Amino acid sequence: MDMLNKLTNLFQQALETREPSVNLLESFVDHWKGITNYYIETTDESRPVKQTDIPWRLKQMLDILVFEEQQQQVEDTGPCLEYLLQHKILETLCTLGKAQYPPGMSQQVLLFFSKVLSQVQKPLLHIINAYRPVLKLIRLCGLPNAQTEKEEALFLFSVCTRVKKDPYVLNYILEVNTEACKSQSRSSSTSDESAAAADAGVGVNEGRAGATGPENAASPPSPSSPVPPALPDQRGAPSASASPSASASAAPGPQGTSGLIHVLMHLSKSQKSRTRLRALESVLLLAALPGEDSGALLASRSPLCELLAQRLCELYSLIPSTLDPADVLGFPLTGWRDQFPQTSEEEERPSFPGSDQLTGFLCWLDYCQQLLTHAPKILTVKLAKEIHRQWLTGLLQPQLLQMSESGILLHTALLSCSVRSIDSPALLAELVVFLLGSATHPERHADTHTDTRLTLRYKLIQHCDHLSDEISVATLRLFEELLQKPDRNIVANLVLRNLGQRGYAAPTAFGYAGEERHVADTLDESEELEEDPFFSDMYADGEFGDAEPLLTLPNRQEEPRPPTQTQVAETVNSFLCLVPQEAKSSQHVQGAGYDTYVHDAHKMLKDCTALSLDWGWPDAAVDNPSPCSEFYEGHFLQVLFDRIARILEQPYDLNLQVTSVLSKLAVFPHPHLHEYLLDPYISLSPGARSLFSTLVRVIGELMQRIQHIPNFTDKLVQVRKELMGLEDETMVEHVTLLRGVIVLEEFCKELAAIAFVKLPMEEQ
């Protein structure tokens, strides 16, 4: 170990005592001459480059450049770097790489460029003799069936890393504003390539003519001097002092498909995972450049947004139509890096026919979101709108509106999975506009069928009441996912815009939170319910004569309503007592009580409150409801209430999904929504219905139907045990009705728990 340390010290001293830059320059020139002499002396054109000394000489030249820079006391360009730029060595290497002579030369050129850009700290890409060969080399990347993808990805990553360090060179690398100087660039490019070829071949007489070489006369004065950056000013006019590749009229970015963005997107489709990863990381580096100027260049002068959205559509289209929607439902959230295995202990993901295609799409969707998260606002907005245009409107909407039920089911499931994974505010905003529109005025019942602007919204809500129960469940699940997203426009569009003026409440009713109500109107409404044909015999003397009263109403002689805590207690008891004792089965099974819902309701309320904290909702309902000729709860609540009204006739899974969506709505801490869904004492305006009044009518229908079913309670308990997995399923008659009753009881307990946890903490 001591001997090794001594050798290391001796080597370091040798480097430190090395002769000054003159000898470094001579050594640098000698290595370059050795490379050029190879093309004069060799006769074996098939000899691979790795069997020559070219890779070694390129490495020596790189080491000299790095060492020279480390020894520089000032930030001036060193003699070796000056020689590299003055004699257009990068241009020459680019030409040799393009010719692939000797075989494998392109890999060596790409590696040399990559290491120069990453290891030389001095800014280079604003120097014309540096960025011009870099651009030429970029155009040589991304060719079909190329064997250099690994080196290309490394080179482009080095370019993007350098751009991140010096963002002002982005317009050079993107070749912005080149249209006006196209002919001039073409002619100069031709002359440069001729000079470079002469330098590599006949021009090797440089070794005999002297260290400076013949190309010295053709090179421009001070090529290593920086070119002033030419970002567009506020009027879009370019700088007069800009270089040819950055100083023309406001024209699009790189022509054809050979620009930096096109090449990176091409490499992102590589079969090699490491190549794909480097390409994607390179795009992220560009997108995350600080400043709106960089974002504006990428948004308006490059095809980045269009190509990202196009790739998303391609991957979505690859998902097979035979994919099972049930597999999509349970598919876990997928991050974009999950497609690149890092360790042998990689988490196992579900595997089924089509899982790879689904993973590819979700990974790309997450990648777009990562870019949206880190990009400047102008680029974020452009990309989100492009995804809206190409994927949502162009590809997904026709699939959601098709006639095939299997197609609707699959694409609704895919949309739900996508909604669950979307967390970018910009993309979520576009998604909400796509699905629900941007209307804010209250809905009218007549508009539901005539407003063509809300075609997709109308169709999706109608799918919640589709003839196919599977489509109904899938679409309800989609809306449940939407209601959990952090966007206030979702709840406002679906529900709140119709409750804003409390048109559901009779003019004599007041707000819920601790205010008095008109007791006489409450009693009148109760009397109307008792006169309802579905309700009149509910508690008549007979088989169910000893059932608990639905709710206890104060008589006219009582004092005004007690404090808030008692009101909430009455609300909780109203929902708990809504289902008569004879139609309950939870008390016969352990662990099925009301208390089991309180914990879940606490968590739901906590999450929902955090979600809506910045939405500016009022703390209390408006004092006086606005009179209206006819209250309409809106298309969404209409369908949900209609579904609840048919809870005794619907499949078990459908009932669970309907009640789940209503529970999500009930937990939102908006006073109008709370009052409309959770206040059983509200005096409704003529023709209006609430969730509680709908449930009351269901109970009335239930009490009529179960009187004709013998041993109803025993059968009900049996079905509950089967649903809980305590007993094997048996052939029980009226199983749909029995399961509906069980869901109804559990739903009432859940609503009671939500009402309880929404009570202020100091009053619980």
PDB file of N, CA and C in Angstrom, residues 402-464:
ATOM      1  N   GLN A 402     -68.801   5.158 -29.065  1.00  0.00           N
ATOM      2  CA  GLN A 402     -69.117   4.106 -30.022  1.00  0.00           C
ATOM      3  C   GLN A 402     -70.346   3.307 -29.568  1.00  0.00           C
ATOM      4  N   MET A 403     -70.826   2.455 -30.469  1.00  0.00           N
ATOM      5  CA  MET A 403     -72.028   1.674 -30.181  1.00  0.00           C
ATOM      6  C   MET A 403     -71.708   0.328 -29.537  1.00  0.00           C
ATOM      7  N   SER A 404     -70.519  -0.167 -29.732  1.00  0.00           N
ATOM      8  CA  SER A 404     -70.145  -1.474 -29.188  1.00  0.00           C
ATOM      9  C   SER A 404     -70.048  -1.403 -27.670  1.00  0.00           C
ATOM     10  N   GLU A 405     -70.807  -2.242 -26.988  1.00  0.00           N
ATOM     11  CA  GLU A 405     -70.783  -2.228 -25.528  1.00  0.00           C
ATOM     12  C   GLU A 405     -69.442  -2.694 -24.988  1.00  0.00           C
ATOM     13  N   SER A 406     -68.847  -3.678 -25.635  1.00  0.00           N
ATOM     14  CA  SER A 406     -67.546  -4.152 -25.164  1.00  0.00           C
ATOM     15  C   SER A 406     -66.484  -3.071 -25.329  1.00  0.00           C
ATOM     16  N   GLY A 407     -66.573  -2.317 -26.423  1.00  0.00           N
ATOM     17  CA  GLY A 407     -65.629  -1.217 -26.630  1.00  0.00           C
ATOM     18  C   GLY A 407     -65.811  -0.109 -25.608  1.00  0.00           C
ATOM     19  N   ILE A 408     -67.070   0.255 -25.347  1.00  0.00           N
ATOM     20  CA  ILE A 408     -67.347   1.280 -24.332  1.00  0.00           C
ATOM     21  C   ILE A 408     -66.812   0.844 -22.978  1.00  0.00           C
ATOM     22  N   LEU A 409     -67.034  -0.404 -22.637  1.00  0.00           N
ATOM     23  CA  LEU A 409     -66.618  -0.922 -21.333  1.00  0.00           C
ATOM     24  C   LEU A 409     -65.103  -0.865 -21.180  1.00  0.00           C
ATOM     25  N   LEU A 410     -64.374  -1.304 -22.204  1.00  0.00           N
ATOM     26  CA  LEU A 410     -62.916  -1.314 -22.116  1.00  0.00           C
ATOM     27  C   LEU A 410     -62.355   0.096 -22.013  1.00  0.00           C
ATOM     28  N   HIS A 411     -62.809   0.987 -22.875  1.00  0.00           N
ATOM     29  CA  HIS A 411     -62.216   2.324 -22.896  1.00  0.00           C
ATOM     30  C   HIS A 411     -62.664   3.155 -21.691  1.00  0.00           C
ATOM     31  N   THR A 412     -63.819   2.865 -21.137  1.00  0.00           N
ATOM     32  CA  THR A 412     -64.196   3.519 -19.883  1.00  0.00           C
ATOM     33  C   THR A 412     -63.292   3.053 -18.754  1.00  0.00           C
ATOM     34  N   ALA A 413     -62.980   1.767 -18.736  1.00  0.00           N
ATOM     35  CA  ALA A 413     -62.053   1.246 -17.721  1.00  0.00           C
ATOM     36  C   ALA A 413     -60.661   1.849 -17.900  1.00  0.00           C
ATOM     37  N   LEU A 414     -60.198   1.958 -19.145  1.00  0.00           N
ATOM     38  CA  LEU A 414     -58.890   2.566 -19.402  1.00  0.00           C
ATOM     39  C   LEU A 414     -58.875   4.038 -18.994  1.00  0.00           C
ATOM     40  N   LEU A 415     -59.988   4.729 -19.239  1.00  0.00           N
ATOM     41  CA  LEU A 415     -60.065   6.130 -18.837  1.00  0.00           C
ATOM     42  C   LEU A 415     -60.039   6.261 -17.319  1.00  0.00           C
ATOM     43  N   SER A 416     -60.752   5.388 -16.616  1.00  0.00           N
ATOM     44  CA  SER A 416     -60.731   5.415 -15.139  1.00  0.00           C
ATOM     45  C   SER A 416     -59.320   5.182 -14.623  1.00  0.00           C
ATOM     46  N   CYS A 417     -58.628   4.223 -15.223  1.00  0.00           N
ATOM     47  CA  CYS A 417     -57.249   3.948 -14.822  1.00  0.00           C
ATOM     48  C   CYS A 417     -56.359   5.163 -15.085  1.00  0.00           C
ATOM     49  N   SER A 418     -56.587   5.839 -16.190  1.00  0.00           N
ATOM     50  CA  SER A 418     -55.803   7.032 -16.517  1.00  0.00           C
ATOM     51  C   SER A 418     -56.108   8.166 -15.543  1.00  0.00           C
ATOM     52  N   VAL A 419     -57.384   8.363 -15.235  1.00  0.00           N
ATOM     53  CA  VAL A 419     -57.769   9.413 -14.290  1.00  0.00           C
ATOM     54  C   VAL A 419     -57.112   9.172 -12.933  1.00  0.00           C
ATOM     55  N   ARG A 420     -57.081   7.926 -12.515  1.00  0.00           N
ATOM     56  CA  ARG A 420     -56.474   7.601 -11.220  1.00  0.00           C
ATOM     57  C   ARG A 420     -55.006   7.980 -11.180  1.00  0.00           C
ATOM     58  N   SER A 421     -54.323   7.886 -12.308  1.00  0.00           N
ATOM     59  CA  SER A 421     -52.887   8.148 -12.329  1.00  0.00           C
ATOM     60  C   SER A 421     -52.552   9.604 -12.626  1.00  0.00           C
ATOM     61  N   ILE A 422     -53.508  10.390 -13.083  1.00  0.00           N
ATOM     62  CA  ILE A 422     -53.227  11.783 -13.447  1.00  0.00           C
ATOM     63  C   ILE A 422     -53.213  12.653 -12.199  1.00  0.00           C
ATOM     64  N   ASP A 423     -52.103  13.355 -11.983  1.00  0.00           N
ATOM     65  CA  ASP A 423     -52.017  14.287 -10.860  1.00  0.00           C
ATOM     66  C   ASP A 423     -51.459  15.646 -11.277  1.00  0.00           C
ATOM     67  N   SER A 424     -51.140  15.830 -12.542  1.00  0.00           N
ATOM     68  CA  SER A 424     -50.680  17.130 -13.018  1.00  0.00           C
ATOM     69  C   SER A 424     -51.859  18.097 -13.098  1.00  0.00           C
ATOM     70  N   PRO A 425     -51.787  19.258 -12.431  1.00  0.00           N
ATOM     71  CA  PRO A 425     -52.919  20.201 -12.482  1.00  0.00           C
ATOM     72  C   PRO A 425     -53.288  20.617 -13.898  1.00  0.00           C
ATOM     73  N   ALA A 426     -52.290  20.846 -14.747  1.00  0.00           N
ATOM     74  CA  ALA A 426     -52.587  21.286 -16.113  1.00  0.00           C
ATOM     75  C   ALA A 426     -53.309  20.202 -16.907  1.00  0.00           C
ATOM     76  N   LEU A 427     -52.836  18.975 -16.813  1.00  0.00           N
ATOM     77  CA  LEU A 427     -53.469  17.882 -17.543  1.00  0.00           C
ATOM     78  C   LEU A 427     -54.829  17.547 -16.950  1.00  0.00           C
ATOM     79  N   LEU A 428     -54.943  17.634 -15.633  1.00  0.00           N
ATOM     80  CA  LEU A 428     -56.236  17.376 -14.996  1.00  0.00           C
ATOM     81  C   LEU A 428     -57.264  18.410 -15.428  1.00  0.00           C
ATOM     82  N   ALA A 429     -56.847  19.661 -15.540  1.00  0.00           N
ATOM     83  CA  ALA A 429     -57.772  20.707 -15.986  1.00  0.00           C
ATOM     84  C   ALA A 429     -58.276  20.424 -17.401  1.00  0.00           C
ATOM     85  N   GLU A 430     -57.382  19.989 -18.288  1.00  0.00           N
ATOM     86  CA  GLU A 430     -57.805  19.641 -19.647  1.00  0.00           C
ATOM     87  C   GLU A 430     -58.732  18.429 -19.637  1.00  0.00           C
ATOM     88  N   LEU A 431     -58.453  17.478 -18.779  1.00  0.00           N
ATOM     89  CA  LEU A 431     -59.289  16.286 -18.682  1.00  0.00           C
ATOM     90  C   LEU A 431     -60.697  16.638 -18.216  1.00  0.00           C
ATOM     91  N   VAL A 432     -60.794  17.532 -17.241  1.00  0.00           N
ATOM     92  CA  VAL A 432     -62.104  17.929 -16.719  1.00  0.00           C
ATOM     93  C   VAL A 432     -62.903  18.649 -17.795  1.00  0.00           C
ATOM     94  N   VAL A 433     -62.257  19.543 -18.539  1.00  0.00           N
ATOM     95  CA  VAL A 433     -62.961  20.237 -19.622  1.00  0.00           C
ATOM     96  C   VAL A 433     -63.407  19.243 -20.692  1.00  0.00           C
ATOM     97  N   PHE A 434     -62.568  18.278 -20.986  1.00  0.00           N
ATOM     98  CA  PHE A 434     -62.909  17.265 -21.981  1.00  0.00           C
ATOM     99  C   PHE A 434     -64.121  16.443 -21.540  1.00  0.00           C
ATOM    100  N   LEU A 435     -64.148  16.012 -20.299  1.00  0.00           N
ATOM    101  CA  LEU A 435     -65.210  15.132 -19.829  1.00  0.00           C
ATOM    102  C   LEU A 435     -66.496  15.876 -19.478  1.00  0.00           C
ATOM    103  N   LEU A 436     -66.362  17.053 -18.865  1.00  0.00           N
ATOM    104  CA  LEU A 436     -67.526  17.727 -18.291  1.00  0.00           C
ATOM    105  C   LEU A 436     -67.869  19.041 -18.956  1.00  0.00           C
ATOM    106  N   GLY A 437     -66.973  19.573 -19.778  1.00  0.00           N
ATOM    107  CA  GLY A 437     -67.216  20.884 -20.340  1.00  0.00           C
ATOM    108  C   GLY A 437     -66.819  21.973 -19.356  1.00  0.00           C
ATOM    109  N   SER A 438     -67.149  23.211 -19.701  1.00  0.00           N
ATOM    110  CA  SER A 438     -66.756  24.347 -18.863  1.00  0.00           C
ATOM    111  C   SER A 438     -67.943  25.178 -18.401  1.00  0.00           C
ATOM    112  N   ALA A 439     -69.158  24.666 -18.572  1.00  0.00           N
ATOM    113  CA  ALA A 439     -70.344  25.429 -18.173  1.00  0.00           C
ATOM    114  C   ALA A 439     -70.396  25.587 -16.660  1.00  0.00           C
ATOM    115  N   THR A 440     -70.858  26.763 -16.209  1.00  0.00           N
ATOM    116  CA  THR A 440     -70.976  27.054 -14.778  1.00  0.00           C
ATOM    117  C   THR A 440     -72.393  27.434 -14.370  1.00  0.00           C
ATOM    118  N   HIS A 441     -73.279  27.687 -15.330  1.00  0.00           N
ATOM    119  CA  HIS A 441     -74.638  28.077 -14.988  1.00  0.00           C
ATOM    120  C   HIS A 441     -75.447  26.846 -14.567  1.00  0.00           C
ATOM    121  N   PRO A 442     -76.508  27.044 -13.780  1.00  0.00           N
ATOM    122  CA  PRO A 442     -77.332  25.898 -13.361  1.00  0.00           C
ATOM    123  C   PRO A 442     -77.935  25.179 -14.561  1.00  0.00           C
ATOM    124  N   GLU A 443     -78.029  23.884 -14.440  1.00  0.00           N
ATOM    125  CA  GLU A 443     -78.631  23.086 -15.512  1.00  0.00           C
ATOM    126  C   GLU A 443     -80.143  23.260 -15.510  1.00  0.00           C
ATOM    127  N   ARG A 444     -80.711  23.118 -16.684  1.00  0.00           N
ATOM    128  CA  ARG A 444     -82.164  23.044 -16.821  1.00  0.00           C
ATOM    129  C   ARG A 444     -82.523  21.681 -17.383  1.00  0.00           C
ATOM    130  N   HIS A 445     -83.628  21.163 -16.945  1.00  0.00           N
ATOM    131  CA  HIS A 445     -83.996  19.816 -17.360  1.00  0.00           C
ATOM    132  C   HIS A 445     -84.104  19.712 -18.869  1.00  0.00           C
ATOM    133  N   ALA A 446     -84.567  20.784 -19.520  1.00  0.00           N
ATOM    134  CA  ALA A 446     -84.717  20.753 -20.978  1.00  0.00           C
ATOM    135  C   ALA A 446     -83.364  20.707 -21.666  1.00  0.00           C
ATOM    136  N   ASP A 447     -82.327  21.309 -21.032  1.00  0.00           N
ATOM    137  CA  ASP A 447     -81.011  21.350 -21.665  1.00  0.00           C
ATOM    138  C   ASP A 447     -80.337  19.990 -21.690  1.00  0.00           C
ATOM    139  N   THR A 448     -80.768  19.094 -20.828  1.00  0.00           N
ATOM    140  CA  THR A 448     -80.096  17.798 -20.714  1.00  0.00           C
ATOM    141  C   THR A 448     -80.063  17.063 -22.040  1.00  0.00           C
ATOM    142  N   HIS A 449     -81.097  17.231 -22.828  1.00  0.00           N
ATOM    143  CA  HIS A 449     -81.188  16.479 -24.080  1.00  0.00           C
ATOM    144  C   HIS A 449     -80.881  17.330 -25.306  1.00  0.00           C
ATOM    145  N   THR A 450     -80.816  18.660 -25.154  1.00  0.00           N
ATOM    146  CA  THR A 450     -80.683  19.513 -26.329  1.00  0.00           C
ATOM    147  C   THR A 450     -79.327  20.177 -26.450  1.00  0.00           C
ATOM    148  N   ASP A 451     -78.562  20.289 -25.365  1.00  0.00           N
ATOM    149  CA  ASP A 451     -77.290  21.003 -25.414  1.00  0.00           C
ATOM    150  C   ASP A 451     -76.216  20.107 -26.031  1.00  0.00           C
ATOM    151  N   THR A 452     -75.930  20.348 -27.298  1.00  0.00           N
ATOM    152  CA  THR A 452     -74.960  19.503 -28.000  1.00  0.00           C
ATOM    153  C   THR A 452     -73.534  19.739 -27.532  1.00  0.00           C
ATOM    154  N   ARG A 453     -73.275  20.865 -26.866  1.00  0.00           N
ATOM    155  CA  ARG A 453     -71.916  21.122 -26.401  1.00  0.00           C
ATOM    156  C   ARG A 453     -71.497  20.159 -25.295  1.00  0.00           C
ATOM    157  N   LEU A 454     -72.454  19.575 -24.642  1.00  0.00           N
ATOM    158  CA  LEU A 454     -72.153  18.665 -23.538  1.00  0.00           C
ATOM    159  C   LEU A 454     -72.430  17.224 -23.938  1.00  0.00           C
ATOM    160  N   THR A 455     -72.209  16.918 -25.207  1.00  0.00           N
ATOM    161  CA  THR A 455     -72.533  15.580 -25.696  1.00  0.00           C
ATOM    162  C   THR A 455     -71.808  14.502 -24.903  1.00  0.00           C
ATOM    163  N   LEU A 456     -70.506  14.640 -24.730  1.00  0.00           N
ATOM    164  CA  LEU A 456     -69.761  13.616 -24.016  1.00  0.00           C
ATOM    165  C   LEU A 456     -70.188  13.550 -22.555  1.00  0.00           C
ATOM    166  N   ARG A 457     -70.357  14.685 -21.933  1.00  0.00           N
ATOM    167  CA  ARG A 457     -70.818  14.705 -20.541  1.00  0.00           C
ATOM    168  C   ARG A 457     -72.172  14.021 -20.406  1.00  0.00           C
ATOM    169  N   TYR A 458     -73.074  14.362 -21.291  1.00  0.00           N
ATOM    170  CA  TYR A 458     -74.403  13.752 -21.258  1.00  0.00           C
ATOM    171  C   TYR A 458     -74.319  12.244 -21.456  1.00  0.00           C
ATOM    172  N   LYS A 459     -73.509  11.810 -22.424  1.00  0.00           N
ATOM    173  CA  LYS A 459     -73.381  10.379 -22.696  1.00  0.00           C
ATOM    174  C   LYS A 459     -72.799   9.635 -21.502  1.00  0.00           C
ATOM    175  N   LEU A 460     -71.776  10.209 -20.900  1.00  0.00           N
ATOM    176  CA  LEU A 460     -71.151   9.532 -19.765  1.00  0.00           C
ATOM    177  C   LEU A 460     -72.120   9.407 -18.592  1.00  0.00           C
ATOM    178  N   ILE A 461     -72.856  10.475 -18.314  1.00  0.00           N
ATOM    179  CA  ILE A 461     -73.824  10.394 -17.220  1.00  0.00           C
ATOM    180  C   ILE A 461     -74.921   9.398 -17.561  1.00  0.00           C
ATOM    181  N   GLN A 462     -75.334   9.382 -18.829  1.00  0.00           N
ATOM    182  CA  GLN A 462     -76.334   8.397 -19.238  1.00  0.00           C
ATOM    183  C   GLN A 462     -75.799   6.972 -19.120  1.00  0.00           C
ATOM    184  N   HIS A 463     -74.504   6.811 -19.330  1.00  0.00           N
ATOM    185  CA  HIS A 463     -73.917   5.481 -19.176  1.00  0.00           C
ATOM    186  C   HIS A 463     -74.006   4.984 -17.733  1.00  0.00           C
ATOM    187  N   CYS A 464     -74.155   5.914 -16.784  1.00  0.00           N
ATOM    188  CA  CYS A 464     -74.378   5.489 -15.387  1.00  0.00           C
ATOM    189  C   CYS A 464     -75.736   4.811 -15.227  1.00  0.00           C
TER     190      CYS A 464
END
